Coordinates of C-alpha atoms and ligand atoms in Angstrom, one line a residue:
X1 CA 241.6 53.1 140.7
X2 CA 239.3 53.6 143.7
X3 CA 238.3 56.8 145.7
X4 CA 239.6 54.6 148.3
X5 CA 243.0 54.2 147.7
X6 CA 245.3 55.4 149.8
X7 CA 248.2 56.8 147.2
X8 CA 248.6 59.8 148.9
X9 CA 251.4 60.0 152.0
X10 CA 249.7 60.4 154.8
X11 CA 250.9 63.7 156.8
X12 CA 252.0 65.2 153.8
X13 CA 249.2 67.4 154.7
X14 CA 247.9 70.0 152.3
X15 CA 249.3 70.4 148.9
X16 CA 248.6 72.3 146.0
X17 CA 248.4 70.4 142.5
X18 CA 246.9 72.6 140.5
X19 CA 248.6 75.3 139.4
X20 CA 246.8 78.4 138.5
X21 CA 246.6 78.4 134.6
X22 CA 246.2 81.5 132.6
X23 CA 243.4 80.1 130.9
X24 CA 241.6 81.6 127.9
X25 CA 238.2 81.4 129.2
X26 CA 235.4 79.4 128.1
X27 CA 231.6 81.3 127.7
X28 CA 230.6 82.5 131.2
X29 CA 227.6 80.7 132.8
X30 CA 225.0 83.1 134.7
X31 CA 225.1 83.4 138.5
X32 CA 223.7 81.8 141.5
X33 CA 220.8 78.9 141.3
X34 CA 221.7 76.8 138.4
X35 CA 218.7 76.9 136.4
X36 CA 218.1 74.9 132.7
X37 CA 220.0 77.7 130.6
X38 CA 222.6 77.4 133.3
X39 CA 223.2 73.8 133.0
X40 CA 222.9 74.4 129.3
X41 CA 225.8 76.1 129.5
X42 CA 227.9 73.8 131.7
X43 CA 227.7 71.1 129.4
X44 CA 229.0 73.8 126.9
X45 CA 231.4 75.0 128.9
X46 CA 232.7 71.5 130.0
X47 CA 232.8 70.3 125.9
X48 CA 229.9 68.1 125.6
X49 CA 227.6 69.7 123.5
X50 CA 228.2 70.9 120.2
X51 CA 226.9 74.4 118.9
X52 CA 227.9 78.0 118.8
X53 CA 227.1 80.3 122.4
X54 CA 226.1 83.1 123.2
X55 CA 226.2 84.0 126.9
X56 CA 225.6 86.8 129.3
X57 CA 228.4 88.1 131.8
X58 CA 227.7 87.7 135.6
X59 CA 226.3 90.7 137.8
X60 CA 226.7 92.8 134.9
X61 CA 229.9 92.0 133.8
X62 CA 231.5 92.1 130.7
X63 CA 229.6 90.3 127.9
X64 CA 231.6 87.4 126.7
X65 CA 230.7 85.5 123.5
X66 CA 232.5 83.0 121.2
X67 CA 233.7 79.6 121.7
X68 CA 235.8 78.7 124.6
X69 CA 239.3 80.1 123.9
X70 CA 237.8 83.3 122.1
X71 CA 237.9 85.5 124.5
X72 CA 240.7 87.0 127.2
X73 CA 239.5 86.5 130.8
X74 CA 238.2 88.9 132.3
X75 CA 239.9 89.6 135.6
X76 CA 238.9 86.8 137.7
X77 CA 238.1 86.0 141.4
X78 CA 240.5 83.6 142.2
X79 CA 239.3 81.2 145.0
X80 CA 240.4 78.3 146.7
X81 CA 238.8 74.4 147.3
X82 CA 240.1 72.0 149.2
X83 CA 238.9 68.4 149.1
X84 CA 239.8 65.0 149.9
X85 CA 241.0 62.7 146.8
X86 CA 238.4 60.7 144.9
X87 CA 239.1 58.9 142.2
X88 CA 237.2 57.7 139.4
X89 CA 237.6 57.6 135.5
X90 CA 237.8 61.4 136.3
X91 CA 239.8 63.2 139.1
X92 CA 238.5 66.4 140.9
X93 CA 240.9 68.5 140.1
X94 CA 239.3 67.7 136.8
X95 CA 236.0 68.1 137.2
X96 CA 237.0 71.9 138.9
X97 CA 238.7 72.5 135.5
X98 CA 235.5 71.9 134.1
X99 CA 233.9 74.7 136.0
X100 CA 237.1 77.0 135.4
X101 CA 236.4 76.3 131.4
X102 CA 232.7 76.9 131.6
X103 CA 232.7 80.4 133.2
X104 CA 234.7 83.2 133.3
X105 CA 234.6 85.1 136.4
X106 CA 236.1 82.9 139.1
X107 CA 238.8 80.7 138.9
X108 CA 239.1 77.3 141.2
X109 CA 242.8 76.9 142.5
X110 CA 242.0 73.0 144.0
X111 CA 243.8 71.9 146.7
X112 CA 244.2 67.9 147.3
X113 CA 244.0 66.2 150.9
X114 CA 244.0 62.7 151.4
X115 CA 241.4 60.0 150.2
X116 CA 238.3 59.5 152.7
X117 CA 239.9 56.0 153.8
X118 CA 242.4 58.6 155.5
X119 CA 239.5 60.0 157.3
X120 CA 241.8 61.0 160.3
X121 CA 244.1 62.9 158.2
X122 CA 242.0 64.7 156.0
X123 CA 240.1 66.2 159.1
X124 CA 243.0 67.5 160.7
X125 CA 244.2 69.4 157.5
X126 CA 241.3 71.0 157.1
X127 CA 240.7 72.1 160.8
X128 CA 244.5 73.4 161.0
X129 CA 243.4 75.2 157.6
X130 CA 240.3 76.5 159.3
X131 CA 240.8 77.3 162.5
X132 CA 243.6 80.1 161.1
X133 CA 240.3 82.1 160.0
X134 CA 242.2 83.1 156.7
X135 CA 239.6 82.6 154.5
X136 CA 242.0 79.6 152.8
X137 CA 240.1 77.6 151.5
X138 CA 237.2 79.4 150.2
X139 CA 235.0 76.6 149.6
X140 CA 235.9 73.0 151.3
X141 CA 234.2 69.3 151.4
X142 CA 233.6 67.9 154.8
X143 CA 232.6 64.5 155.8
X144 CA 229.0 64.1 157.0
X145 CA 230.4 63.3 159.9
X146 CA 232.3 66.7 161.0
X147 CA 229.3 69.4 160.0
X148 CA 228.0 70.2 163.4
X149 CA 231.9 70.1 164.5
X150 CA 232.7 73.5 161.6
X151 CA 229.1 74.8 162.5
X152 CA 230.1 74.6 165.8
X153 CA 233.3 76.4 165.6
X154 CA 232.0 79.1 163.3
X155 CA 234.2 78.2 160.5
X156 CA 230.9 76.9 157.9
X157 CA 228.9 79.9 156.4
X158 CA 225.5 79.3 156.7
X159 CA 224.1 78.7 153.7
X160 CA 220.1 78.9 154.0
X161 CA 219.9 82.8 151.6
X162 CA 221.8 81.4 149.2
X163 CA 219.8 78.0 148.7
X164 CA 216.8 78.9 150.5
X165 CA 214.1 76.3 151.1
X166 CA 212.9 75.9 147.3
X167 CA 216.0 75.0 146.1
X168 CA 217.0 72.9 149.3
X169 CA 213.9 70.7 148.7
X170 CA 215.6 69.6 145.3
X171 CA 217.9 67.3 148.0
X172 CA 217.0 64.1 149.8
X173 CA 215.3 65.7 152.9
X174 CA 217.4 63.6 155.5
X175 CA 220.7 64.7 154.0
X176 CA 219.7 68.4 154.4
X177 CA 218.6 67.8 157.9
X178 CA 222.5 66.1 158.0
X179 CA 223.8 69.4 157.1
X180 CA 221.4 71.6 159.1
X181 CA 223.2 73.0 162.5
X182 CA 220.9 74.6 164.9
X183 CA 218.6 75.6 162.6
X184 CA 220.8 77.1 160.0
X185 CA 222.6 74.9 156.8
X186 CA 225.8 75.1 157.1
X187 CA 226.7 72.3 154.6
X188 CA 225.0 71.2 151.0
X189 CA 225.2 67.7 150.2
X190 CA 227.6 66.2 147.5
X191 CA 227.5 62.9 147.4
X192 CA 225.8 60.1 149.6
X193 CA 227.5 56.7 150.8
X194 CA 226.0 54.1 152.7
X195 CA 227.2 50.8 153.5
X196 CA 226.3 47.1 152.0
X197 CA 226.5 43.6 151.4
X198 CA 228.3 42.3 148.5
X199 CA 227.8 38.9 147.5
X200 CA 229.3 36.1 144.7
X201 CA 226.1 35.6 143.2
X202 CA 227.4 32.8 141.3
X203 CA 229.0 30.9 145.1
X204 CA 225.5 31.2 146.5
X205 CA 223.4 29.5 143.5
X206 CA 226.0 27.0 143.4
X207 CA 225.3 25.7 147.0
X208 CA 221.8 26.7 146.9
X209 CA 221.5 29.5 149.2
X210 CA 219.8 32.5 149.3
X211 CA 220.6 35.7 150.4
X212 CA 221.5 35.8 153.7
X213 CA 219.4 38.2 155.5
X214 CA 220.4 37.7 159.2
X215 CA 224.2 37.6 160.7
X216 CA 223.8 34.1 161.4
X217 CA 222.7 33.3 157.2
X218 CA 225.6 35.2 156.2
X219 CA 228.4 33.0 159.0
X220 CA 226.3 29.8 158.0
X221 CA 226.9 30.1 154.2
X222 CA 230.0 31.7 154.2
X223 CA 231.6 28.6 156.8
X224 CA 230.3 26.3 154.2
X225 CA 231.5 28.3 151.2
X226 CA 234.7 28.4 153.2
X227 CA 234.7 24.4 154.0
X228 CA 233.6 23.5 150.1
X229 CA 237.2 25.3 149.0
X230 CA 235.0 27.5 146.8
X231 CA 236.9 30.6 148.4
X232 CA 239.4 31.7 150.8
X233 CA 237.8 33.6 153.1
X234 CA 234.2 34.2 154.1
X235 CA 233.3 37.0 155.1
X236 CA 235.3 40.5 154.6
X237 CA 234.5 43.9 156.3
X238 CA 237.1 46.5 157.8
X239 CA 238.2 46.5 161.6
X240 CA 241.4 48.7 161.3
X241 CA 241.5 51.0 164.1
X242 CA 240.6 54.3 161.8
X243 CA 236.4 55.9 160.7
X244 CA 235.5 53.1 158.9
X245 CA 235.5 50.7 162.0
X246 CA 233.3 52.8 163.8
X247 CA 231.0 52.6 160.2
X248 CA 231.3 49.0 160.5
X249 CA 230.0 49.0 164.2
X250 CA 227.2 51.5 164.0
X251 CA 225.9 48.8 161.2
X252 CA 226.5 46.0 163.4
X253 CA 225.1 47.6 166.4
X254 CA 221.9 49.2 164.7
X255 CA 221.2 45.7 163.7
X256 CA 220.7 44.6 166.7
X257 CA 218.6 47.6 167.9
X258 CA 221.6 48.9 169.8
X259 CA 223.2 52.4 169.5
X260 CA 226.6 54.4 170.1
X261 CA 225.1 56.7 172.2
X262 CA 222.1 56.7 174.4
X263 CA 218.4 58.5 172.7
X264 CA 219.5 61.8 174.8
X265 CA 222.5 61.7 172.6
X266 CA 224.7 62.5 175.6
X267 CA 225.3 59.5 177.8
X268 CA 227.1 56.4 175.8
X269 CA 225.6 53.3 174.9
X270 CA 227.9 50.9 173.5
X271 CA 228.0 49.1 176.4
X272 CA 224.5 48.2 176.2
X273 CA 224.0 44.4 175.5
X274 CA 222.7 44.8 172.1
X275 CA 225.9 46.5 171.4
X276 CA 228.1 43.8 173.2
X277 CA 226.6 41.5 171.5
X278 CA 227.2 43.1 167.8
X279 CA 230.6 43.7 168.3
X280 CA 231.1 39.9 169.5
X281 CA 229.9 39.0 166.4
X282 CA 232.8 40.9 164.8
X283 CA 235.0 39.0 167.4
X284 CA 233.8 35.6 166.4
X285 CA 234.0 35.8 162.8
X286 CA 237.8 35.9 163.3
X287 CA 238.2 33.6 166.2
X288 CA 235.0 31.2 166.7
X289 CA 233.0 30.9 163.1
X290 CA 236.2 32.0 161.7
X291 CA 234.6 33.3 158.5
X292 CA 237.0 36.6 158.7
X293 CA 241.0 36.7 158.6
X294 CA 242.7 38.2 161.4
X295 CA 244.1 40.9 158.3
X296 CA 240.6 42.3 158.8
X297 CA 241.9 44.3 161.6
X298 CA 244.2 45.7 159.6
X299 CA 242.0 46.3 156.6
X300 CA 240.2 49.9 155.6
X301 CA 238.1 50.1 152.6
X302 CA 240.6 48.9 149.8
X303 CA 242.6 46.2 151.4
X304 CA 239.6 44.4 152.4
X305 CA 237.7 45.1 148.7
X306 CA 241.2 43.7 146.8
X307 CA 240.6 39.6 147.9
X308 CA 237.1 40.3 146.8
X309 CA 237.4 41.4 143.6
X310 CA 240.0 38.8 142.9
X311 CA 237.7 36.2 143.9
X312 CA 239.0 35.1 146.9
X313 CA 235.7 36.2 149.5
X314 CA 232.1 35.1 149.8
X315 CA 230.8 38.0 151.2
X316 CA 232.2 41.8 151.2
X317 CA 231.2 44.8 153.4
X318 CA 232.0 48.0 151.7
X319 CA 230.4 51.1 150.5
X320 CA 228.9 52.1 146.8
X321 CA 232.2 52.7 145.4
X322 CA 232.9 48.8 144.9
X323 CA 229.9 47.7 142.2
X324 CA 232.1 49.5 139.4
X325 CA 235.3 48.0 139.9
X326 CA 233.7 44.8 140.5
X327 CA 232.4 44.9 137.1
X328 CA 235.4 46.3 135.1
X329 CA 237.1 43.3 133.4
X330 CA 240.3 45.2 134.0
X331 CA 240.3 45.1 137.5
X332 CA 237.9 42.6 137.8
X333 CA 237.7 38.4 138.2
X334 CA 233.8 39.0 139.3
X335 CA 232.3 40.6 136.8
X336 CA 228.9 39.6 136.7
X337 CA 229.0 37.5 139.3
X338 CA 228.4 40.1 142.5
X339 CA 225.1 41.3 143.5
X340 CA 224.5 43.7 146.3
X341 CA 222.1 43.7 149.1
X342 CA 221.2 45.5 152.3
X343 CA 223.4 44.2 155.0
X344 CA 222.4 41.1 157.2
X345 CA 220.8 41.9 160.4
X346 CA 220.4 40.2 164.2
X347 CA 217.6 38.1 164.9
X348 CA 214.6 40.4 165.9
X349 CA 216.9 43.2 164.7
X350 CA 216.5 45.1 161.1
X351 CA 219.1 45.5 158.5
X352 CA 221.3 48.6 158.7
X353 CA 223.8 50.7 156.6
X354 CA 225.7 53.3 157.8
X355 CA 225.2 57.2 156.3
X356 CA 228.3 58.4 154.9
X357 CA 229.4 61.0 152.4
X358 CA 231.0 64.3 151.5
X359 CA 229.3 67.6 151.8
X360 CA 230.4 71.0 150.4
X361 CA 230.9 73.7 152.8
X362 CA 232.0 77.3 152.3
X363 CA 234.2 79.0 154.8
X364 CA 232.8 81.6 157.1
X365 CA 235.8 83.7 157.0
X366 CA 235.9 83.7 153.1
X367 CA 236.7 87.1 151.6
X368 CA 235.3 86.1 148.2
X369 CA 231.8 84.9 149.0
X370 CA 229.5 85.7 145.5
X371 CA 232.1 83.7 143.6
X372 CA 232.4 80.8 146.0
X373 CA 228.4 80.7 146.1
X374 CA 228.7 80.5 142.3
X375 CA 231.3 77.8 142.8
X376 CA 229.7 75.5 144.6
X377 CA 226.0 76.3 142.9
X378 CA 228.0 74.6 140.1
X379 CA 229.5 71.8 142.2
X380 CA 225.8 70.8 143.5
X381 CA 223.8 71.3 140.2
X382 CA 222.2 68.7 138.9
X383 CA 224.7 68.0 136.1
X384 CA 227.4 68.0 137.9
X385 CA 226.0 65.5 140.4
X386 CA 225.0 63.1 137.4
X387 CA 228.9 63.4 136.3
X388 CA 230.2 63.1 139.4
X389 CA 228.0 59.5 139.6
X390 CA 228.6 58.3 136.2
X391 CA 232.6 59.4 136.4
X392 CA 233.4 58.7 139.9
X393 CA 230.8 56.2 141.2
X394 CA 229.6 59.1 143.6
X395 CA 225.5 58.3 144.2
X396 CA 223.9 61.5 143.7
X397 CA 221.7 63.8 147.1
X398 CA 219.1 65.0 144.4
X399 CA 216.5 62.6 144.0
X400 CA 215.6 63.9 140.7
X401 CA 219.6 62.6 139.5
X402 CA 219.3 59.6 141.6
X403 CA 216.0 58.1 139.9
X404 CA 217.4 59.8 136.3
X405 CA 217.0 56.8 133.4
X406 CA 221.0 57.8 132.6
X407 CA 222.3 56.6 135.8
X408 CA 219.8 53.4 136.0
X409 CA 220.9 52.1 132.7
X410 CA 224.9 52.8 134.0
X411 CA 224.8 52.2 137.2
X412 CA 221.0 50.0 137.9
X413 CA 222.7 48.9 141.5
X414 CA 222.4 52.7 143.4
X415 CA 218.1 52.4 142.7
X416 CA 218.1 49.5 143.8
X417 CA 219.1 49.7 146.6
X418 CA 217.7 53.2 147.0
X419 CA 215.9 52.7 150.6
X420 CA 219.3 51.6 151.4
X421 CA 220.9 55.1 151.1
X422 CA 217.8 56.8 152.0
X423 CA 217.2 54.8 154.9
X424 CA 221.1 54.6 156.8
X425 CA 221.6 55.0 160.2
X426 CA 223.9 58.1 161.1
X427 CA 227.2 57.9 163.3
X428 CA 226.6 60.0 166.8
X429 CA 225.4 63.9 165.7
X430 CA 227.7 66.0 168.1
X431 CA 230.3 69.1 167.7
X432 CA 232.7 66.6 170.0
X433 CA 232.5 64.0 166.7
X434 CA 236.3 64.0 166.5
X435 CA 236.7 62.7 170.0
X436 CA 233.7 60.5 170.4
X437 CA 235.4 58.5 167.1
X438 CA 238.5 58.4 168.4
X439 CA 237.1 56.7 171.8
X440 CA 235.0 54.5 169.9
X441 CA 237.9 53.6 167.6
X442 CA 240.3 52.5 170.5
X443 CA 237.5 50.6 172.6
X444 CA 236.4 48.4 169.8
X445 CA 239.6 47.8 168.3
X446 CA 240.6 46.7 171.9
X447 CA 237.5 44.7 171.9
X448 CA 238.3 42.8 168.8
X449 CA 241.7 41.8 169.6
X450 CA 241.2 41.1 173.1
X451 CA 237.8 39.4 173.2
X452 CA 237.1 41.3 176.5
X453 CA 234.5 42.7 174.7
X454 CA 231.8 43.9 178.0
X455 CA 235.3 45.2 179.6
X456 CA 236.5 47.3 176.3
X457 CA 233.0 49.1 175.9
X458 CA 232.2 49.4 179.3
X459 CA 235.8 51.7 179.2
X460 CA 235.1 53.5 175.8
X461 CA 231.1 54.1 177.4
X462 CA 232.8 56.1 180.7
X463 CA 235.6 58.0 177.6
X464 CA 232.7 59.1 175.2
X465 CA 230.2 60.0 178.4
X466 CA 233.0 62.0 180.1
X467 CA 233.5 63.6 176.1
X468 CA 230.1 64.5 176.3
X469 CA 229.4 65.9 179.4
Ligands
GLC501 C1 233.4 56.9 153.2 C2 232.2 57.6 153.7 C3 232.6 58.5 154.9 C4 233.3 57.7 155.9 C5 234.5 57.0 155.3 C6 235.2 56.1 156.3 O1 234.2 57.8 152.5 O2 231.6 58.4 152.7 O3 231.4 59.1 155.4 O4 233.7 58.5 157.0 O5 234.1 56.3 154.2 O6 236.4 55.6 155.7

């Protein structure tokens, strides 16, 4: 299973899985900043390291001491998270049982949204839940792409006093300038996704190619891939009218030195002729070079992954999450046989990747901040972040996890292609995200089934200026 697939009916909205347990607790971890002796005590908490404990109480609570199950709970703070669903060879409701088991002063009640493929959906659960101003949930994840919207609106605590700049600096600089609003920090990063090329390694020796590093390389060896009968299709990537076209786009577009939105950041762009000409690239690889199926218009994340990992495509666009199931023999008719690369740029352009990924944020109008603070110093320690990439194919934000010999020898693809992550090209910065994407959506997918391509951005350029203004 993928964090991408879609298993979860959409508009079912927010729902509740797991059920508050009266858990014996496990020994408490101390508070705030996760320090050594902290993360000491995660990896007890969560099982995984043998050996008697001995543990202090938070803010002079209750001593606790034993093995986990020794001890009554104390009476916990009882918060709760809500979070898109990811999967993995661990769930998240899972890895929140973890921290429920390896402390015992607050307890995690998680509550499941959609997968991030379901972009749409998962927004508008959690802005219903936060607009009420509740409090509900205490701690949330938010797609990169939606901080300065909650900063906006007042619903994302600012977070500088309780990570202040020492402990910030632990984080890839550009992702906490991501989740910085006017100054103040109103998200922490969780995990970072970017897009890229996937190849058949294997197709490409055959015929003698290399590595296609412009659009017209990739069309040119997928055509012929295509014409030898060595696959079905050429050249997969995701034009269904939902986020992950306009992440397909902004990568197209940035690699021709285009942009959504014009340097000012207020006046649209992607009308410009670098962009006209990126998104009639996407055109022809269904209708002229015909390296792409008409599906792909159809096609999010997981549809358009599926024919690759079966064998059936040449070339694959798709974010981090893919190089694992590619190379589980379960799932798997490529294993061994993929490699992945930056993606291909335009002539005179340079290669470009679109920044995704899911941030933690804790609501402003929590009632039960010191324990969703300890929370989510959990979440974002480094320990967590290494499970989180070795369980759920989630690249780490901490440098110091990212470049960690563990992950290289499980996962070698994610440093590789490091300046790749480090390096991608963010979708338009703006409070008004939700509507600029929505305008963007419509125009291209327009665009791309009507070929009126100058005509389609032209409209979507007057719909995300008017937006703007
Ligand atoms: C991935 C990215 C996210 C993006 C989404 C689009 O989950 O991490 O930023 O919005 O895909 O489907």
């Amino acid at each position: 299973m993928s964090k991408f697939e879609t298993d979860t009916p959409i508009g079912e909205g927010v729902r509740a899985d797991t059920a508050a347990p009266d858990r014996e607790p496990a020994p408490v971890r101390g508070s705030a900043l996760a320090g050594p002796t902290d993360r000491r005590r995660f990896l007890q908490g969560a099982g995984l390291m043998a050996g008697a404990v001995a543990v202090s109480g938070l803010s002079g609570g209750a001593l606790v001491a034993g093995f986990p199950g020794t001890a009554r709970a104390q009476s916990r703070t009882e918060i709760t998270f809500a979070s898109a669903k990811f999967f993995g060879k661990q769930t998240i409701a899972e890895v929140v049982e973890m921290y429920n088991q390896a402390q015992s002063k607050v307890h995690v009640k998680y509550i499941e949204l959609p997968p991030p493929s379901s972009s749409t959906e998962v927004h508008q659960a959690l802005v219903q839940q936060l607009a009420r101003r509740s409090g509900t949930p205490d701690v949330f994840t938010q797609d990169v792409v939606w901080i300065a919207e909650f900063a906006g609106a007042g619903w994302a605590l600012p977070l500088d006093e309780y990570f202040p700049a020492a402990e910030r600096s632990n984080f890839f600089p550009g992702l906490i300038e991501a989740c910085t609003y006017q100054g103040k920090l109103t998200a922490l990063p969780w995990f970072v996704d970017s897009g890229m090329l996937y190849y058949r390694k294997d197709l490409l020796e055959g015929a003698g190619a290399k590595v296609p590093e412009t659009w017209d390389e990739l069309a040119a060896a997928a055509a012929e891939l295509q014409k030898a009968g060595k696959v079905d299709f050429g050249y997969l990537w995701q034009g269904k009218q939902a986020e992950v076209l306009v992440c397909d786009v902004v990568e197209a577009i940035a690699s021709n030195g285009g942009s959504i939105l014009g340097p000012d950041g207020k006046s649209a762009a992607i009308n410009g002729e670098k962009a006209v000409q990126a998104v009639q690239f996407l055109y022809d690889t269904i209708n002229k070079t015909k390296i792409s199926p008409s599906d792909v218009l159809s096609w999010d994340e997981e549809p358009s992954r599926l024919p690759f990992t079966g064998g059936k495509a040449a070339f694959l666009r798709n974010w981090s999450y893919v190089y694992p199931i590619a190379q589980d023999p379960s799932g798997s008719s490529v294993v061994d046989k993929v490699g992945v690369a930056p993606l291909p740029h335009f002539a005179g352009g340079k290669s470009a990747a679109c920044l995704g990924g899911y941030q933690y944020g804790i609501n402003a109008n929590t009632k039960n901040r010191e324990a969703a603070v300890d929370f989510l110093t959990w979440m974002a320690s480094p320990d967590t972040q290494l499970h989180y990439a070795l369980q759920l194919g989630l690249a780490p934000t901490r440098p110091s996890v990212f470049d960690s010999a563990k992950l290289g020898a499980e996962q070698p693809f994610m440093q590789t292609l490091k300046p790749v992550f480090t390096g991608a090209t963010p979708r338009p910065v703006t409070a008004k995200y939700a509507q600029v994407t929505l305008a963007v959506q419509s125009g291209v997918s327009r665009a791309l089934v009507s070929g009126d391509i100058k005509k389609e951005l032209d409209a979507a350029a007057a719909r995300i200026t008017s937006i703007l203004a």
